[in-house]
Coordinates of C-alpha atoms and ligand atoms in Angstrom, one line a residue:
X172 CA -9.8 -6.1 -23.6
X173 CA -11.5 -9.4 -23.4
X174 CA -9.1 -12.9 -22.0
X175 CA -9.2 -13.8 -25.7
X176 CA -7.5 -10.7 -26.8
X177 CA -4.2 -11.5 -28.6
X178 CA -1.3 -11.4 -26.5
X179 CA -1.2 -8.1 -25.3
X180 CA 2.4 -5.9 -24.8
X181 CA 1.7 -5.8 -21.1
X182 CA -0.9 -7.0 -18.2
X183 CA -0.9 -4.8 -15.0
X184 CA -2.2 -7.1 -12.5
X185 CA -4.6 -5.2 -9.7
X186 CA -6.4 -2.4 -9.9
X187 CA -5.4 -0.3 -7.0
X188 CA -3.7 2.9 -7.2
X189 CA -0.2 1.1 -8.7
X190 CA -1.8 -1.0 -10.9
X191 CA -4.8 2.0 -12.2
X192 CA -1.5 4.4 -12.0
X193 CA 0.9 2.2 -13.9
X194 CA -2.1 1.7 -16.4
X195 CA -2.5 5.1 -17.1
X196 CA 1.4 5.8 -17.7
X197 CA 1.5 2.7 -20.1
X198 CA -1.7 3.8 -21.9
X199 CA 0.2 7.0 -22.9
X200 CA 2.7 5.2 -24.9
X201 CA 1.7 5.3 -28.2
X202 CA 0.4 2.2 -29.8
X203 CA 0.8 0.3 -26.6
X204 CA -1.3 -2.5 -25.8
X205 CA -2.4 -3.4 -22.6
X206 CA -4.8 -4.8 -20.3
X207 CA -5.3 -4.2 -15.9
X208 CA -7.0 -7.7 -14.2
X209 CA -8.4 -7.2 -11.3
X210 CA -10.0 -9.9 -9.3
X211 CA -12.8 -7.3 -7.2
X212 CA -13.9 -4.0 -8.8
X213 CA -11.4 -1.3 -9.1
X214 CA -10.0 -0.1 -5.8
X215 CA -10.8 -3.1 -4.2
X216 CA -8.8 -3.2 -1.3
X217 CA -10.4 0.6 -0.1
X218 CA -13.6 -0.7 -0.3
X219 CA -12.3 -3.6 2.2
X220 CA -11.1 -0.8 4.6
X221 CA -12.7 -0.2 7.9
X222 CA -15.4 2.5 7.6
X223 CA -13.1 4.0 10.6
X224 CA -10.0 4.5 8.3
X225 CA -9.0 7.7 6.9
X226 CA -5.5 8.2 4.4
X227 CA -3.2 10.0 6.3
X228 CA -2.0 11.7 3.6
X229 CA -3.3 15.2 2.8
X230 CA -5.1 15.7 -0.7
X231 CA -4.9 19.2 -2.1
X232 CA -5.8 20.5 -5.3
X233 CA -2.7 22.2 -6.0
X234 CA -1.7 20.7 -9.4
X235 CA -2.5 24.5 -11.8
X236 CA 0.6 25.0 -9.4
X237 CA 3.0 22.3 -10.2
X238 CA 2.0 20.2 -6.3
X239 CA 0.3 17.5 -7.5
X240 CA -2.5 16.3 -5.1
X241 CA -0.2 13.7 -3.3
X242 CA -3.1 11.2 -3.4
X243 CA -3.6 11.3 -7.2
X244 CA -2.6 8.8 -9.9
X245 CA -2.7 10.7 -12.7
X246 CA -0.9 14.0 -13.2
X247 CA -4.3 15.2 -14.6
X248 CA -6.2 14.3 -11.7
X249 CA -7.1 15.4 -7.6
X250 CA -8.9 13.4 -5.6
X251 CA -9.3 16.9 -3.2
X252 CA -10.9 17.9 -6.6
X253 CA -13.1 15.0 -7.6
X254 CA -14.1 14.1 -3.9
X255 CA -13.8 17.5 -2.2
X256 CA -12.4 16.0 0.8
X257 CA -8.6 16.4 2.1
X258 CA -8.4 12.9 4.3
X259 CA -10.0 10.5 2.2
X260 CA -11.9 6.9 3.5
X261 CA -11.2 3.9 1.7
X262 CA -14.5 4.3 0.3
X263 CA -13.7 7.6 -0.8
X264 CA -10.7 6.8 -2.7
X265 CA -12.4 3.6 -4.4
X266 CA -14.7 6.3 -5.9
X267 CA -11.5 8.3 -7.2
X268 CA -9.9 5.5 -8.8
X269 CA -13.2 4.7 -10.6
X270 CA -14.2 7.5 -11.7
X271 CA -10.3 7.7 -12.8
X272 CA -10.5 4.7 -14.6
X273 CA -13.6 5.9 -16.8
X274 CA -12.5 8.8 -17.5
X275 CA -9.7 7.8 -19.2
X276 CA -11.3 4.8 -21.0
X277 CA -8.4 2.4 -18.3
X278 CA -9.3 -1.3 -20.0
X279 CA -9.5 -2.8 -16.9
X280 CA -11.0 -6.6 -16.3
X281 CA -12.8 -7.1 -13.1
X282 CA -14.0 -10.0 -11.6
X283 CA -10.9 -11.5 -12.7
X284 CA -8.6 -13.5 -10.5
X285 CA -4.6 -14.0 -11.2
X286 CA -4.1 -17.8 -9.9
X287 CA -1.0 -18.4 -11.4
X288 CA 1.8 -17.1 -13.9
X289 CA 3.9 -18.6 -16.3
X290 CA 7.3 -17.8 -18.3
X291 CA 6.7 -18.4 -22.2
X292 CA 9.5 -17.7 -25.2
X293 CA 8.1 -14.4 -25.6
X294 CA 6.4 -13.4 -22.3
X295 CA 4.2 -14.8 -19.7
X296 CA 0.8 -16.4 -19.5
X297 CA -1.8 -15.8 -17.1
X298 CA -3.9 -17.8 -15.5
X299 CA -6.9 -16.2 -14.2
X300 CA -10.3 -18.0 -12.9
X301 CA -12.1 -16.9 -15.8
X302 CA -9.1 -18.2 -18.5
X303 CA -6.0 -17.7 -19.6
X304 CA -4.3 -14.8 -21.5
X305 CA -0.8 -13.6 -22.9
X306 CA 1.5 -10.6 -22.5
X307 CA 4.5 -9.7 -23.4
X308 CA 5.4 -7.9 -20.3
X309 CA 3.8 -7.8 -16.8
X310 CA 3.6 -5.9 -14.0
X311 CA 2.3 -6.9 -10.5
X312 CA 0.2 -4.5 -8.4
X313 CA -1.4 -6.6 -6.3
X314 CA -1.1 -4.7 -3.7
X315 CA 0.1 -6.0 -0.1
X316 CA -3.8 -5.6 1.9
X317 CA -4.4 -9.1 1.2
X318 CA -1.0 -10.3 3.1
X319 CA -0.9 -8.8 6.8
X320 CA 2.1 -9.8 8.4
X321 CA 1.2 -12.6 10.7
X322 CA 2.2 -12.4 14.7
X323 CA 5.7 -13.5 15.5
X324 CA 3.9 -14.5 19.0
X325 CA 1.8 -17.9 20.8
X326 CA -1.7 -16.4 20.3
X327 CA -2.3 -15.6 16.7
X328 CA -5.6 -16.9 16.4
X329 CA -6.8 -14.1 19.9
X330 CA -5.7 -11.3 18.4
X331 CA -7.6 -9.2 15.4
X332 CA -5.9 -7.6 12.8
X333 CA -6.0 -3.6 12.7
X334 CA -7.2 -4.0 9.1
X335 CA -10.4 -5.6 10.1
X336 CA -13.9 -3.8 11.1
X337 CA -14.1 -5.7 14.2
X338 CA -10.7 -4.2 15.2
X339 CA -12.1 -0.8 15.0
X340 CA -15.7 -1.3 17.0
X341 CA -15.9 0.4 20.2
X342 CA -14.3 -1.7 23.0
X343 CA -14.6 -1.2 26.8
X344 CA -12.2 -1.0 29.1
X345 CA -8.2 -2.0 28.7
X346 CA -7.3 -2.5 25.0
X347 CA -4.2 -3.2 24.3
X348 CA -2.6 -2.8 20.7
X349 CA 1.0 -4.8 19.2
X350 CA 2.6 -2.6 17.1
X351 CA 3.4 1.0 17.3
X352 CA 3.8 2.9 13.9
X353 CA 1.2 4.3 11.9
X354 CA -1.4 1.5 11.9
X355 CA -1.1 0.8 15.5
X356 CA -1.3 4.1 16.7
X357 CA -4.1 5.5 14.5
X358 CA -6.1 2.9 15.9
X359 CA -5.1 3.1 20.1
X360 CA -6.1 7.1 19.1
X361 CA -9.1 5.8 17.9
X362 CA -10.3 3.9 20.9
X363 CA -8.6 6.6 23.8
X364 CA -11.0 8.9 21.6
X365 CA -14.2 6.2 22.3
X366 CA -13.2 6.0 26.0
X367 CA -11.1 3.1 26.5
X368 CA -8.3 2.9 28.7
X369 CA -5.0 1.6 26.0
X370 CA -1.7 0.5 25.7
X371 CA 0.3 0.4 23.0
X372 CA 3.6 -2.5 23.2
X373 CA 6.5 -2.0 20.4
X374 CA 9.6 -2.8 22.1
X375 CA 10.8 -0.4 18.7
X376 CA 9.2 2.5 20.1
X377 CA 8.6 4.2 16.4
X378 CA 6.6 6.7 17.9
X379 CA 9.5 8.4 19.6
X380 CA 11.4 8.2 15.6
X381 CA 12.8 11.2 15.1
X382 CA 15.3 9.9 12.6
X383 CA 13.9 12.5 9.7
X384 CA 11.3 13.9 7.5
X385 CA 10.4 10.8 5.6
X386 CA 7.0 9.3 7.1
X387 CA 8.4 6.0 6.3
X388 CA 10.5 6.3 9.6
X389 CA 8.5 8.7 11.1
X390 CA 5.1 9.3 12.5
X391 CA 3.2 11.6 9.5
X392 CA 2.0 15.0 10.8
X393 CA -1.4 13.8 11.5
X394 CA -0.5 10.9 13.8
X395 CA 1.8 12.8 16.0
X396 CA -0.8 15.6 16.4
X397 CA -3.5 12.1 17.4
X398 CA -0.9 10.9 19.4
X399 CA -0.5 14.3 21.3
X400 CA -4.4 14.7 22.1
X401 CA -4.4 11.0 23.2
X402 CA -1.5 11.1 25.5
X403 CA -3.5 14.3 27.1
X404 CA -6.3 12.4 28.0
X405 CA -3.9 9.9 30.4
X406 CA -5.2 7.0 29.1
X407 CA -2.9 5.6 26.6
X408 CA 0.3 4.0 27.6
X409 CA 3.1 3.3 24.6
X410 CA 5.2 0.5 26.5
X411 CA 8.5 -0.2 24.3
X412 CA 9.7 -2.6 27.5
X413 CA 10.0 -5.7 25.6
X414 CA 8.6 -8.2 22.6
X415 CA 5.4 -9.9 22.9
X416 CA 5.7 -13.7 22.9
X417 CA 2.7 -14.7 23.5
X418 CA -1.4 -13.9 23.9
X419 CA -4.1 -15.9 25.6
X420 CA -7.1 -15.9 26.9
X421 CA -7.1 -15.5 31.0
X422 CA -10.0 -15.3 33.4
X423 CA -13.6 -13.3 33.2
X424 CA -13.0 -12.9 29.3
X425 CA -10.2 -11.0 29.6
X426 CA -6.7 -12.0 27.3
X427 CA -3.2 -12.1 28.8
X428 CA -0.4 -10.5 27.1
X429 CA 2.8 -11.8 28.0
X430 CA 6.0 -9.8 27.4
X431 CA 9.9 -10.8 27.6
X432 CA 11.6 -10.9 30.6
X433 CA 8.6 -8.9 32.2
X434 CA 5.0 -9.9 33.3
X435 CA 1.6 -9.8 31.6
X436 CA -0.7 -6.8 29.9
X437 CA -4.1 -7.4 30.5
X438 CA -6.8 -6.4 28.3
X439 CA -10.3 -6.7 28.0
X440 CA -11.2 -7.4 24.6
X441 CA -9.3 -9.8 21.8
X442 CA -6.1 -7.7 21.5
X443 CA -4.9 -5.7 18.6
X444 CA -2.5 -6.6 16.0
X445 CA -0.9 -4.1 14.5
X446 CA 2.5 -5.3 12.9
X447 CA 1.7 -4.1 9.2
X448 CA 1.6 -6.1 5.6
X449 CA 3.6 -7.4 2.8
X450 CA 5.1 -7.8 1.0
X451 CA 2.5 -10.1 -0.7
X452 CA 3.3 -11.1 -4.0
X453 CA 0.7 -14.1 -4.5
X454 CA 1.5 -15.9 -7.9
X455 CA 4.2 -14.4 -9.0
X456 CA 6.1 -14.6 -5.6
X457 CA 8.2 -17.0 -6.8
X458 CA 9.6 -15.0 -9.5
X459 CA 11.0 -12.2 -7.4
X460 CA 15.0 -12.9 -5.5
X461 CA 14.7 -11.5 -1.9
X462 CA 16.6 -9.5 0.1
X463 CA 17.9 -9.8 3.3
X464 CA 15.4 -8.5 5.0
X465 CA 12.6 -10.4 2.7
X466 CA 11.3 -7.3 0.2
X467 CA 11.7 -8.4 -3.2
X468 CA 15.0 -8.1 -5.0
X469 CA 14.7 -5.5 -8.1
X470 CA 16.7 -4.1 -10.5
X471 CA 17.3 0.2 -10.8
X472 CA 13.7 -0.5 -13.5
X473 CA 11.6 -2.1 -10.9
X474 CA 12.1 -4.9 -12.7
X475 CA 12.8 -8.6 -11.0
X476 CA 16.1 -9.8 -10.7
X477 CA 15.4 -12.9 -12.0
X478 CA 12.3 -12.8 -14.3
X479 CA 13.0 -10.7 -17.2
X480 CA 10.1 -8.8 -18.2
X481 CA 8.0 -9.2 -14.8
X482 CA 8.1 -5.2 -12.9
X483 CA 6.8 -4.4 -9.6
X484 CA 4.9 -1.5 -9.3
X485 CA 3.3 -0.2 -5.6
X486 CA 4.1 0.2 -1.9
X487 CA 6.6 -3.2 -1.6
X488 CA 9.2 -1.8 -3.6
X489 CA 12.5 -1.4 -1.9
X490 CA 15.6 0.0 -3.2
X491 CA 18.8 0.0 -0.7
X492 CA 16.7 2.2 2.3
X493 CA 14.2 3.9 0.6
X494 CA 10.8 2.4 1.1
X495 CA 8.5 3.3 -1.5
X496 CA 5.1 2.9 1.1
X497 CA 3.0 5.7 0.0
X498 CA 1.5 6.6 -3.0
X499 CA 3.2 9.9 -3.2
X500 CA 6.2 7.7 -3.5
X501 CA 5.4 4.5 -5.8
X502 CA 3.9 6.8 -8.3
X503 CA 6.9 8.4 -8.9
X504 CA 7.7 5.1 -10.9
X505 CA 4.6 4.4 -13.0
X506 CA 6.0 6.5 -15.8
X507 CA 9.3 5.1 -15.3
X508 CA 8.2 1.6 -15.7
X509 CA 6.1 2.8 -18.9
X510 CA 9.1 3.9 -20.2
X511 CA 11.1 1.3 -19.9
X512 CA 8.5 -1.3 -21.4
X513 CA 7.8 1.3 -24.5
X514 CA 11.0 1.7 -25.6
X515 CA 11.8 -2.2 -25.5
X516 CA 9.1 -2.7 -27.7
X517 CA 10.5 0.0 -29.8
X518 CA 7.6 2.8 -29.0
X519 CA 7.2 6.6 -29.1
X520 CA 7.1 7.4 -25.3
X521 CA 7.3 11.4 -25.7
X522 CA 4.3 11.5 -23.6
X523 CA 5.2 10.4 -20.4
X524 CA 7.6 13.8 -19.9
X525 CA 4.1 15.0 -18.7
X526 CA 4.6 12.9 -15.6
X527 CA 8.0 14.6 -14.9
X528 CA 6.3 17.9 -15.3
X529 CA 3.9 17.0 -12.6
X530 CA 6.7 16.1 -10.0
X531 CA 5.7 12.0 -10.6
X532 CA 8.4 10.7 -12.1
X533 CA 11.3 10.2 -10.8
X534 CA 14.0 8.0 -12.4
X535 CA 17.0 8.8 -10.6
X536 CA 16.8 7.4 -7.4
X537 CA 19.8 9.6 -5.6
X538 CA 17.6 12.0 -5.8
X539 CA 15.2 10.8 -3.1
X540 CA 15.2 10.8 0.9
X541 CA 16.5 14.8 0.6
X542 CA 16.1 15.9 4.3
X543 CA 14.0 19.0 5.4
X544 CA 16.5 21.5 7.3
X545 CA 13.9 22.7 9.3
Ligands
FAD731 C1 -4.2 0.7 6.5 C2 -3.4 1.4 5.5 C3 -3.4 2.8 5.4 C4 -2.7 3.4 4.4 N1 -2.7 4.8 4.4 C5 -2.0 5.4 3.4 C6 -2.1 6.8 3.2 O1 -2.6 7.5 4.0 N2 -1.4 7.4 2.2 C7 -0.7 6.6 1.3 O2 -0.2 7.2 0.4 N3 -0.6 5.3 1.4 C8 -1.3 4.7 2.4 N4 -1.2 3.3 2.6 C9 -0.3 2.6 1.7 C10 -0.7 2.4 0.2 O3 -1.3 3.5 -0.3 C11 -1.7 1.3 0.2 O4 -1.1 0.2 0.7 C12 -2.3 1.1 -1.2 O5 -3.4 0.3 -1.1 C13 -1.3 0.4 -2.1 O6 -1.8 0.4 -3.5 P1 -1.7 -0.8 -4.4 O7 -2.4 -0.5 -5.7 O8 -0.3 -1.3 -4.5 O9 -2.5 -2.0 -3.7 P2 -4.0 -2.2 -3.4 O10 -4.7 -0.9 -3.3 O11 -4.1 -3.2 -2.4 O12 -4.5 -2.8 -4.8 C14 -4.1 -4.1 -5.3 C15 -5.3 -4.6 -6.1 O13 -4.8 -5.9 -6.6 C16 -5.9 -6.8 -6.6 N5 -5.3 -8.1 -6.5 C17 -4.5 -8.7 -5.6 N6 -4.2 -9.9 -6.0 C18 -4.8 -10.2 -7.2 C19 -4.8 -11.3 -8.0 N7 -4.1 -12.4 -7.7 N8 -5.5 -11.2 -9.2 C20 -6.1 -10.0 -9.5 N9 -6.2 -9.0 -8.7 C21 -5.5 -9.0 -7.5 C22 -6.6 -6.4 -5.3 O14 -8.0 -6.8 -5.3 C23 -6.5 -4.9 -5.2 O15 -7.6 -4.2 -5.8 C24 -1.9 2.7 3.5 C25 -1.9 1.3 3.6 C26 -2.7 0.6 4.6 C27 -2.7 -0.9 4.6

């Protein structure tokens, strides 16, 4: 695929593990053709995570056995296998996608940057920084890294992201962390296990969720078992006593938290934000409705609501209450998507039963969020 290609069926923008995952599923439509931009190297956004950062979701090689590894994007594929690791690092991962993506011959473009998008009578053009091309059909996967969501609080610019290196370096004393699902209390285990003294504020208090088996709502298996060695150590504090509405600096370098109706938090290092991302839908933001609660608005294909043609694929989509956050999850639509843009343009799609086989594929969506009885 080169940005003079003729306009291809479909364009998967990003090449994380939606857009390498929705790649694969539409390169096993016959006669299909199709092109993944990416504006970094494939798995960009792992190679951005802190060294510190491990998935949270177990990899097992159990796919001779009908469990596909839950971190694989390809029913063919393990990154327990390929990396011989359960836990993966960003770094890690990166290294799966890639060597994913050249085994299977993905055409992905790297170094190349989506700026804008634009409605034509029979598609959409892109408009990258290397050129324009054409499609057909598109599907965003840009992921949601890129777009943290910002502090609702006086004090944005004193507090550092949990997705940043800085945010995981070793910090003395009192450090005090906003947000208390996985993010934020992966890192507050993180620095009770480097010595520091931490609170954790979320006047939510998701750590106590015990609402289900989905680790959307609830802490995953490996974070409560963190959380338990942390709180053992009696120096982490999870406060759920009110919202933080402002941060700022206060005497001796330390930073003042302030907190509804109560007093202050002090700690002793820039504090934490840990308040999550996304939905981040850069150029194509405009061409997705929104829902009430500001996820985009999509259709029972993945498809936008108001751009015909335009699918999302990866961890924003929402449909009703089912959060589709972890790769586990958004996979089970890449064949689904695949489909749906094959047999438009009238293709054989016979292939993509092999993602059913695998357990990643699921197109009936009443079928998800079954509970665990015990
Ligand atoms: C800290 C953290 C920990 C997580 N842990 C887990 C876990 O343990 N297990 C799990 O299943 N999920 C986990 N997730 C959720 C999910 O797996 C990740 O969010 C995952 O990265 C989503 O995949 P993606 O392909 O949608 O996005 P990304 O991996 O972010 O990929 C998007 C790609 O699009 C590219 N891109 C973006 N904009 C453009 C543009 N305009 N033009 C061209 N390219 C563009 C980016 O460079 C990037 O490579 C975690 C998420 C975070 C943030």
């Amino acid at each position: 695929m080169t940005l003079s290609s003729p306009t291809l069926d479909t364009v998967v923008i990003g090449a994380g593990p939606a857009g390498v995952g929705t790649g694969l599923a539409l390169s096993a439509v016959t006669s299909l053709t199709l092109g993944v931009v990416e504006r970094g190297s494939v798995g960009e956004t792992f190679r951005r995570w802190p060294g510190e950062q491990r998935f949270l979701t177990p990899s097992f090689t159990g796919n001779g056995f009908g469990a596909t590894d839950l971190n694989a994007v390809h029913p063919k594929t393990s990154p327990a296998f390929s990396l011989g690791i359960d836990y993966p690092s960003g770094a890690e991962y990166a290294r799966y996608l890639g060597s994913v993506v050249k085994h299977f011959g993905l055409p992905v473009l790297g170094d190349t940057e989506v700026i804008e998008v634009r409605t034509t009578d029979d598609g959409f053009t892109v408009y990258t920084n290397r050129g324009p091309m054409a499609a057909h059909t598109l599907v965003w996967a840009g992921g949601e890294f890129h777009a943290p969501a910002s502090a609702r609080f006086n004090g944005s610019t004193v507090v550092d992201h949990s997705s940043t290196d800085v945010a995981w370096s070793r910090r003395e004393g009192r450090v005090v962390v906003i947000g208390g699902y996985e993010s934020g209390i992966d890192i507050a285990c993180h620095h009770v296990a480097l010595g520091a003294t931490v609170t954790v504020l979320d006047p939510e208090h998701p750590w106590d969720a015990a609402t289900g088996s989905d680790p959307s709502f609830n802490l995953a298996p490996r974070s409560q078992h963190k959380l338990a060695r942390a709180k053992a150590t009696g120096r982490l504090t999870l406060s759920s006593d009110g919202m933080v509405v402002a941060v700022k600096p206060a005497s001796s370098g330390t930073f003042s938290v302030s907190i509804a109706g109560l007093g202050a938090v002090l700690a002793d290092s820039r504090p934490i934000l840990a308040t999550g991302f996304g939905p981040g839908l850069g150029p194509v933001s405009r061409m997705f409705a929104r829902r009430d609660d500001g996820w985009p608005e999509l259709d029972a294909n993945d498809e936008s609501t108001i751009t015909p043609g335009l699918f999302l694929s990866g961890p924003s989509v929402r449909h009703a209450g089912l959060k589709f956050c972890f790769v586990y999850k958004f996979r089970q639509r890449y064949a689904h998507i695949a489909r749906v843009i094959g047999e438009r343009l009238g293709k054989d799609c016979d292939a993509l039963e092999q993602w059913r086989d695998a357990g990643m594929l699921t197109d009936d969506l009443s079928c998800c969020a079954v509970e665990c009885p015990c």
